[in-house]
Amino acid sequence: MDRVRIVVEGIVQGVGFRPHVHGLATARGLAGFVRNDGRGVVIEVEGRPSDLDGFLHEVRGGAPDLAVIHRLRTTALAPSGETGFRIVASRVEGRDTLVSPDVATCGACLQELRDPSDRRHRYPFLNCTACGPRFTIIRDLPYDRPRTTMAAFAMCDACRAEYDDPGDRRFHAQPTACPACGPRLALRGQGGVVLDGEAALDEAAAALRAGRIVAVKGLGGYHLACDATDGEAVARLRRRKAREVKPLALMVEGAETARRLCHLSQGEEALLTSARRPIVLLRKRSDAASAVSRAVAPGHRYLGLMLPYTPLHHLLLEEVGRPLVMTSGNRTDEPIAFRDEDALGRLAGVADLFLLHDRPIEVSADDSVTRFVLGGEMPLRRSRGYAPQPLVLSRDVPVPLLAVGGHLKNTFCLARGRHAFISHHVGDLETLETYRALDEGIGHYRRLFGIEPRVVVHDLHPDYLSTRVARELADAEDLERVEVQHHHAHVAACMAEHGLEEPVIGVAFDGTGYGSDGAVWGGEFLVVRCGEFRRAGHLAYVPLPGGEAAVREPLRMALSHLDAAFGDGAEEILEELAPGRSPDGDEVRLALLRRMLRKGVASPPTSSVGRLFDAVSVILGAHEGPARYEGEPAVALEMAADPTAEDAYPVVLEDAEDGSWRWKTAEILQALVRHLRLGASRGQVAGRFHRTVAEAVVVGCGRIRRDEGLDRVVLSGGVFQNALLLEVAVSRLAETGFDVLVHRRVPPNDGGLSLGQAAVAAERIRSGTVSLVTGARDGAFVTGAGSDGRALPNDGAERSSRSSPSPLRE
Ligand code: ZN
Ligand code: ZN
Ligand code: FE
């Protein structure tokens, strides 16, 4: 008898590899076990040497379709006399990726890139098993070259030899390439290709140094690049892209340059240099203004920095020798351009030159945006480098699910078993193009992961384009539908990240979300059991004059909150504190607006904390005029705030008849106006306002703790992207004995909704709140079973895809 340990590395988890191994071992009467671990799959087998050889051969040669074996190592062990063969539970969950996200160029490849004696010296597309494009080039699974956009490139003999050699670091590196056989660089002007290869790179770099705008084809789409030190170039880019003030991301050569521009903690540096290579929000150094143009992030305390993540980026940054603005290749509100023809068309009026190549991008993936806060990562946009790595849930979803996400910052989520595949960033569903991008994205993921959803989950909002996508899909494929309230989904997303099922206090503060009562919610204190919620309290309703128009024109919200606090004096106070900030200075219009909100004409009630930030920003004079992007006034307020401000304005909760309570804003506005009239600085008032909102979180949670005995708090919603508010709220909650959880894997903003929707639907199906009746597709009658093996309750009654938004109350 011999015993041998086999470590199989690669994409071998979640693909039926262990059962396969189990089958092979038992067929040969071998003893031992197989288990997943952080590196792949570990097998130990014991038996006759000839059987072991045969087994090894079959493991290597006959792996399941979805598995990709990068490396297989064997070690001889002493036989233990074990009998029987077992599949042992995994030791480590985590690297459970079916399709790897794209990975930044690794150190070994970078060395080759810079080594004049290497055959890949200065080759912009070199990669290996440990790095390079993945998700964005994969057309289909199993993941191998013919199913990627590298299919058209035939490997040369040298590349083929590396690819076939299990000892080589390019063993089974599907996108491997070299100058002799791989993709090539080209530079295009308005008239067509002008240069290729090294000359294209030189010319692009020279153009950038001369202040021109170059569209650069990257990993998940096109960037628009310009010299970040050149104010005129940045202004031109903003004009052409129709992006007036929203901060632009920068790419810098390395961590050294980043450190010259921004303060960099250890955690921040780790994110910046990680293989995912996200854009990291970093606090600007006071002298950074001299190093990059003010126009990059006007009025901001932060810069969004990223490091090069493809060989082409490395070469370009080295050539230019300056930080580059690298913003998504699109005009505002459009999805990122990633197909060459589309990019050449859509970006023709924006870019002077195109630096592109002939390796097609299959799926777009915008750069991810993240930050380091409270000792950990908090993603703000989870896309390239993260997607489609699944989040591992604490339990299996009972049936495969598709959750279509929200309206802004849309992502969708396909869940099967314990895996939640959250998509790349789709974008704001404001245009036909993004609507199409969502539809196509869903199709691609379904094909790629072979997930046939039984249930489609969407927001309660009847008019969201995502809701329409869900309805169409449900009709076309006879799927069950589940609706999930927006803020419930926010909180559930954070719970799913942390594997929480027991009830928590969920605080969801954001801009806009459709409430169960039809009002515009956004300042919610919820008691959440994963599948259900109860609205314990919320920011007191004020009118949202003109609905969406109030988002674009934050002055309307200022008027609304002042009216709630002061009644008839509201317009005068606005004139006094924010003179000339009324639309065209038109008093008649203000009076009209107020009549409108008093009468409730086109003015739905809102409890939005995001809109409260808007209002205060205008009253303070931190923001003027229309909001040029969602959240601009709130960001201005955060930037204006003096973080050392200590006091807070009064927080008042008022009981409602139904046992819930309202957090009133009148007292806050009254105190804030008094403070301003006493001559307090904008920074002090803004700082104190932040403290106040944090205090309201503490008071609201305290009230729920008293009533329900809960002391775990989950913070979610776009408002908690505000780092100052988040930090103060979390530290105050901790001081008062709460256990606080924040987002670490998906964004607190609407980019995280799809995960929450999926989690809620799974829980409702599990608990029987939503019962599934199988449709005509397979003619069966009984539904799937829960993870614990119990059949789901199913009385065979009518189809019940509608579920009440809150089974507990409201
Ligand atoms: Zn590499
Ligand atoms: Zn080659
Ligand atoms: Fe939201």
Coordinates of C-alpha atoms and ligand atoms in Angstrom, one line a residue, residues 119-120 154-160 162 176-182, ligand 2:
R119 CA 11.4 38.1 -25.4
R120 CA 8.5 40.0 -24.0
A154 CA -2.7 31.3 -32.5
M155 CA 0.0 30.6 -30.0
C156 CA 3.6 30.6 -31.4
D157 CA 5.7 27.6 -30.6
A158 CA 7.5 29.3 -27.7
C159 CA 4.3 30.3 -26.1
R160 CA 2.7 26.9 -26.7
E162 CA 5.3 27.4 -21.9
T176 CA -0.8 34.1 -22.8
A177 CA 0.8 36.0 -25.6
C178 CA 4.1 37.4 -26.9
P179 CA 5.1 40.0 -29.5
A180 CA 5.3 37.2 -32.1
C181 CA 1.8 35.8 -31.7
G182 CA -0.3 38.1 -29.5
Ligands
ZN2 ZN 4.0 33.8 -28.6

